[in-house]
Coordinates of C-alpha atoms in Angstrom, one line a residue:
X331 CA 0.1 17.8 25.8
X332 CA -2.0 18.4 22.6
X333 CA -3.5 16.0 20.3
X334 CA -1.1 16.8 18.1
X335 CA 2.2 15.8 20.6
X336 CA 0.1 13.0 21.9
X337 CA -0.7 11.4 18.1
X338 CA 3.5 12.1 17.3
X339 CA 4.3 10.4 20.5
X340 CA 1.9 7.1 19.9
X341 CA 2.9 6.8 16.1
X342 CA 6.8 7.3 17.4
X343 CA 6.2 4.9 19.7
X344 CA 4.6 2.2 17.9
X345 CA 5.9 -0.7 16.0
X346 CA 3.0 -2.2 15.0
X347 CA -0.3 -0.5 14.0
X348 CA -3.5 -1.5 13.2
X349 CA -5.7 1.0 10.9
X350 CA -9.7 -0.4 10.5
X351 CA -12.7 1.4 8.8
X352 CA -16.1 0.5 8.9
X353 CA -18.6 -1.9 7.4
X354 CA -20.5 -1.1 4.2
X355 CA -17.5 1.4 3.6
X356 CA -17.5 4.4 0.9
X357 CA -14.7 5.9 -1.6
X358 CA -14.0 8.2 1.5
X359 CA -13.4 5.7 4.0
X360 CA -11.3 3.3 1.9
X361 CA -9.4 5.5 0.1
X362 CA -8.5 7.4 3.8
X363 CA -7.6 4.2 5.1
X364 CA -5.3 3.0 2.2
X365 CA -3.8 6.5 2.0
X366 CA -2.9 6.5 5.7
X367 CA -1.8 3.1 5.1
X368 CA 0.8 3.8 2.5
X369 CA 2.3 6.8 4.8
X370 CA 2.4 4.5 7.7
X371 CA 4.1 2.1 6.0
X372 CA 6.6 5.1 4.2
X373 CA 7.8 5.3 7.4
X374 CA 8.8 2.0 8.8
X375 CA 5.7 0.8 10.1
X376 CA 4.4 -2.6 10.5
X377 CA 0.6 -2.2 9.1
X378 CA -1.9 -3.8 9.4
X379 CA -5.5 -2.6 7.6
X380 CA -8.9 -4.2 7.9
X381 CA -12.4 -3.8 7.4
X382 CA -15.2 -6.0 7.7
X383 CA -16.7 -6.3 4.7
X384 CA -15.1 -7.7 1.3
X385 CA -13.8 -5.7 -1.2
X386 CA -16.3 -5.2 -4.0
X387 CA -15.2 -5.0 -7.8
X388 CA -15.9 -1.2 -7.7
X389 CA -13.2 -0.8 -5.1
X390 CA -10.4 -3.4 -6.9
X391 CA -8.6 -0.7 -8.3
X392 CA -7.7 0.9 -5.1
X393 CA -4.4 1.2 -4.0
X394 CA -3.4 -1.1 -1.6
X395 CA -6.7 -2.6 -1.9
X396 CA -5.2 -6.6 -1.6
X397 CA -4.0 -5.3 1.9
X398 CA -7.2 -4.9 3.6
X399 CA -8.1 -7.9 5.9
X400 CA -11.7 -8.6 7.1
X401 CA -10.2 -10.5 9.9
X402 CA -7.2 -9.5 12.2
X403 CA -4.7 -12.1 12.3
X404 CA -4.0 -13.8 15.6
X405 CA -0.2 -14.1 16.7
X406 CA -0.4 -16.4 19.4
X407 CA -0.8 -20.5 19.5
X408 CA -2.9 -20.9 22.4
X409 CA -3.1 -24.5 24.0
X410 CA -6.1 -25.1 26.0
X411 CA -6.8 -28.4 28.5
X412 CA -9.8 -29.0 31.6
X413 CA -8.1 -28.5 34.3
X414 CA -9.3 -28.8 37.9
X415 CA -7.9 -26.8 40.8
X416 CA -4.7 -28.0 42.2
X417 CA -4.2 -30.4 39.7
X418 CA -0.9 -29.6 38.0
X419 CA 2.4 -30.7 39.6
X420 CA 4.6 -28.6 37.4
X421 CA 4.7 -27.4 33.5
X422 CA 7.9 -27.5 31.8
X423 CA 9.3 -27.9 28.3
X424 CA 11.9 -29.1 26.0
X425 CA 13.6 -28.9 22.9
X426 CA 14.6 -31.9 20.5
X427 CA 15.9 -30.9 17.7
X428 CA 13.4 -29.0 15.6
X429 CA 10.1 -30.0 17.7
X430 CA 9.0 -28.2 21.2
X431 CA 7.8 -30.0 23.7
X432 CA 5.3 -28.9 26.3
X433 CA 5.2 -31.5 29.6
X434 CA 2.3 -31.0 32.1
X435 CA 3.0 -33.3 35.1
X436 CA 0.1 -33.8 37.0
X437 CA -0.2 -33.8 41.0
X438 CA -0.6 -37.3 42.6
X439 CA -4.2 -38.2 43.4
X440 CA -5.6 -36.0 40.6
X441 CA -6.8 -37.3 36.8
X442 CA -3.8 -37.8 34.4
X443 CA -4.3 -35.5 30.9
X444 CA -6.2 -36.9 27.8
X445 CA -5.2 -35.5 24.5
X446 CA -8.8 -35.9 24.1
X447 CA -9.1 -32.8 25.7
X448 CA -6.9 -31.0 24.7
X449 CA -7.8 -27.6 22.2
X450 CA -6.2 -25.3 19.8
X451 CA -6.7 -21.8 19.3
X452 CA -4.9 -18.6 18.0
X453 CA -5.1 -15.6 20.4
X454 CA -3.6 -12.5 20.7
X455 CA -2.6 -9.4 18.3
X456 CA 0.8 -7.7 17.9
X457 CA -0.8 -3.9 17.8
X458 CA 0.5 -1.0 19.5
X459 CA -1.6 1.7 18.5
X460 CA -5.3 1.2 16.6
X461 CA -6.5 3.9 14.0
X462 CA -10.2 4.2 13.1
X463 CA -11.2 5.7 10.0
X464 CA -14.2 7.0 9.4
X465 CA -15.9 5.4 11.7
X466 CA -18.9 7.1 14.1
X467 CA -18.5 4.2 16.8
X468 CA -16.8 1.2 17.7
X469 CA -20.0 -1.2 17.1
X470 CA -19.5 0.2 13.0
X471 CA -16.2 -1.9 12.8
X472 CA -18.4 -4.9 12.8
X473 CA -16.8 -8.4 13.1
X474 CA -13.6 -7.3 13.5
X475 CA -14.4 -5.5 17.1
X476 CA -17.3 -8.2 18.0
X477 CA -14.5 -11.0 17.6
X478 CA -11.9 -8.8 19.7
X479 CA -13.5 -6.5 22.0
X480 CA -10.4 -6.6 24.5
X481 CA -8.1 -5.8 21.7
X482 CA -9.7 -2.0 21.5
X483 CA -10.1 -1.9 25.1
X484 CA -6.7 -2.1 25.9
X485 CA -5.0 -0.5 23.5
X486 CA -4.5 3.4 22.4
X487 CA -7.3 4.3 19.8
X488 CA -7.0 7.4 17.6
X489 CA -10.0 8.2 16.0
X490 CA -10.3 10.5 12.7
X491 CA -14.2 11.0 11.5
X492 CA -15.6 13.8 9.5
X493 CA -18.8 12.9 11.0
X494 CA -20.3 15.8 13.2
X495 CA -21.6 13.1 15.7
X496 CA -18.7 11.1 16.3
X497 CA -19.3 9.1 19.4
X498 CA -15.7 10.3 20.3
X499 CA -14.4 6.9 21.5
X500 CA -11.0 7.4 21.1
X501 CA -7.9 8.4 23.0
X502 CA -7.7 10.8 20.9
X503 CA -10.5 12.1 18.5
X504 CA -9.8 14.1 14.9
X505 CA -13.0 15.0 14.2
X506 CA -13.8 17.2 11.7
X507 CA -16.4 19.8 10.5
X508 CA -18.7 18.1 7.9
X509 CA -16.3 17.8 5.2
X510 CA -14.5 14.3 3.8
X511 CA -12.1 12.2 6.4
X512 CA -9.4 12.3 3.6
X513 CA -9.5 15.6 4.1
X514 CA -8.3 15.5 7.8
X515 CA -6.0 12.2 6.6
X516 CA -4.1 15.1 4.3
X517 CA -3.8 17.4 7.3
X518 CA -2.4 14.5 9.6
X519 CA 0.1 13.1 7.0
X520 CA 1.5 16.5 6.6
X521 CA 2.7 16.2 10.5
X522 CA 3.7 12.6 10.9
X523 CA 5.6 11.4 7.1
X524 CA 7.8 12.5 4.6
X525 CA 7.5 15.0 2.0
X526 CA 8.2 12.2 -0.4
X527 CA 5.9 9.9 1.3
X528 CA 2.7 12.0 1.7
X529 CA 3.5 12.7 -2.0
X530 CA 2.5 9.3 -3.0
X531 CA -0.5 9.1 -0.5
X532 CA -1.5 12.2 -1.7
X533 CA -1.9 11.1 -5.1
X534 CA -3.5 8.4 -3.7
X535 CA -6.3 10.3 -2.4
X536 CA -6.5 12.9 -5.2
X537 CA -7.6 10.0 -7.5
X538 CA -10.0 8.8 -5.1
X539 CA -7.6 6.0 -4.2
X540 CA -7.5 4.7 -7.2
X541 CA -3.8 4.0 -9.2
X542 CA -2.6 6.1 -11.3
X543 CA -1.2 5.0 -14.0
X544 CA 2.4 5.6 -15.4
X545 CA 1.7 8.3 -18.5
X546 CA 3.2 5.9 -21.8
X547 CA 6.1 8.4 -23.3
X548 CA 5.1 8.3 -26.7
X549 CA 8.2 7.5 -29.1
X550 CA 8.6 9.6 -32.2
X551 CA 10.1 7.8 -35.5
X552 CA 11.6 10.5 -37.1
X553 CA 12.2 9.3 -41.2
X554 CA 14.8 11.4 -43.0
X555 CA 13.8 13.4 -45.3
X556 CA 14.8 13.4 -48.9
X557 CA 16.0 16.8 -50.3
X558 CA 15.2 17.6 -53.7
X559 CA 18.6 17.2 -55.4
X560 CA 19.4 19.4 -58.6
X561 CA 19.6 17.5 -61.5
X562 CA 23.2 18.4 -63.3
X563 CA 22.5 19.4 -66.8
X564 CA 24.4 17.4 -69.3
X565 CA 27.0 19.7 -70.7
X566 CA 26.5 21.2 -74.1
X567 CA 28.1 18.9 -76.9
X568 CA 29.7 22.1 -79.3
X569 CA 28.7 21.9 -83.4
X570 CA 31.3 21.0 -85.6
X571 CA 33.5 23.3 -87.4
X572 CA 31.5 23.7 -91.2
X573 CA 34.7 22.5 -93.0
X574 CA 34.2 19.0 -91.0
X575 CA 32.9 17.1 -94.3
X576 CA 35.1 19.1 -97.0
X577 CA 38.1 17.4 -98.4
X578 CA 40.9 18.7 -97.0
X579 CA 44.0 19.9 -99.2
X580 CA 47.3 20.1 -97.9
X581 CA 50.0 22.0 -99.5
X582 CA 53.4 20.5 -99.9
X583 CA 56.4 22.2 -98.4
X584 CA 59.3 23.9 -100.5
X585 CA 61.8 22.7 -98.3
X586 CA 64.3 19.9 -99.3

């Protein structure tokens, strides 16, 4: 199977996936990340993307940049007591209502359980599949693999670097030629989202991750127009006949 078939199958396969960059990270690294990010999540995904250091002002107008985590979040609640070899009779629970109760009976002749003792402690991440971006090796992630080692040990990595000496720690390694890792982002979206969705994550990239903004339709007020109208001459008032201020004589008729 080719790295091609073998990413298709592992992004198919996965519900949940985890997408990390490194520390310090550039306009490359973060706007890859949040561009592969956005297709991911076109698709269906459940996302998750981190890197270790904060976002700095400079970067604020990224896309999707209020998604990036510096920490994984842990999805287990992990209950933690000393315990001695032999000395639990039997663990079992209950339900009352809307608590959960956890009962630890201990074996005869052994130390009963002091809440004392007893600790709390998340553990555990729901990833499938773990994408590094931009990222030469493992120890560049920082905190977030220092804190969680086992998490990238156990789980599929695919690596995509433009750097020429990528450690190649992956499962799979997209590593490029000395160009940008948005670059080889572009070329994987092409095969794994939507026309529509590698639209937008195009864009996203194209801009250097930043948003784009909506273009503001500009509205035109058209005012009519007043014509010129003709102005009506007033008609011509005809001169009296010359007789007007003569007397006039009337001749009487003959008849009877």
């Amino acid at each position: 199977m080719d790295d091609v078939s073998e990413i298709k199958t592992l992004i198919d396969q996965a519900k949940d996936i985890l997408i990390v960059t490194h520390i310090n990270p550039t306009y490359d690294s973060i706007g890859s990340a949040l561009s592969l990010y956005l297709g991911l999540k076109g698709i269906g995904k459940t996302v998750t993307v981190a890197c270790p250091t904060s976002m700095i002002v400079e970067y604020s107008s990224f896309v999707g940049a209020n998604k990036l985590q510096t920490t994984i979040a842990k999805k287990n609640f992990v209950i933690s007591l000393d315990y001695e070899d032999g000395s639990i009779e039997k663990v079992s629970y209950n339900i009352e209502g809307k608590k959960f109760n956890l009962i630890i009976e201990p074996r005869p002749g052994f130390e009963e359980f002091s809440e004392s003792k007893v600790m709390y402690s998340h553990a555990g991440t729901a990833v499938d599949t773990i994408i590094t971006v931009d990222t030469k090796h493992l120890g560049g992630l920082g905190t977030v693999y220092e804190e969680d080692k086992d998490l990238f040990a156990t789980h599929p990595i695919i690596n995509i670097d433009s750097h020429l000496d990528n450690a190649k720690y992956g499962k799979i390694n997209v590593v490029g030629t000395g160009g940008t890792t948005a670059e080889l982002i572009a070329r994987f979206l092409t095969n794994h989202v939507t026309a529509q969705t590698f639209e937008v994550a195009a864009q996203c990239m194209k801009a250097g991750g930043k948003q784009i903004m909506p273009q503001q339709s500009i509205q035109e007020h058209i005012s009519p127009i007043s014509q010129p109208q003709e102005q009506i001459a007033p008609p011509k008032t005809q001169n009296p006949p010359e007789d007007w201020l003569k007397p006039k004589i009337y001749k009487s008729s003959n008849l009877v």
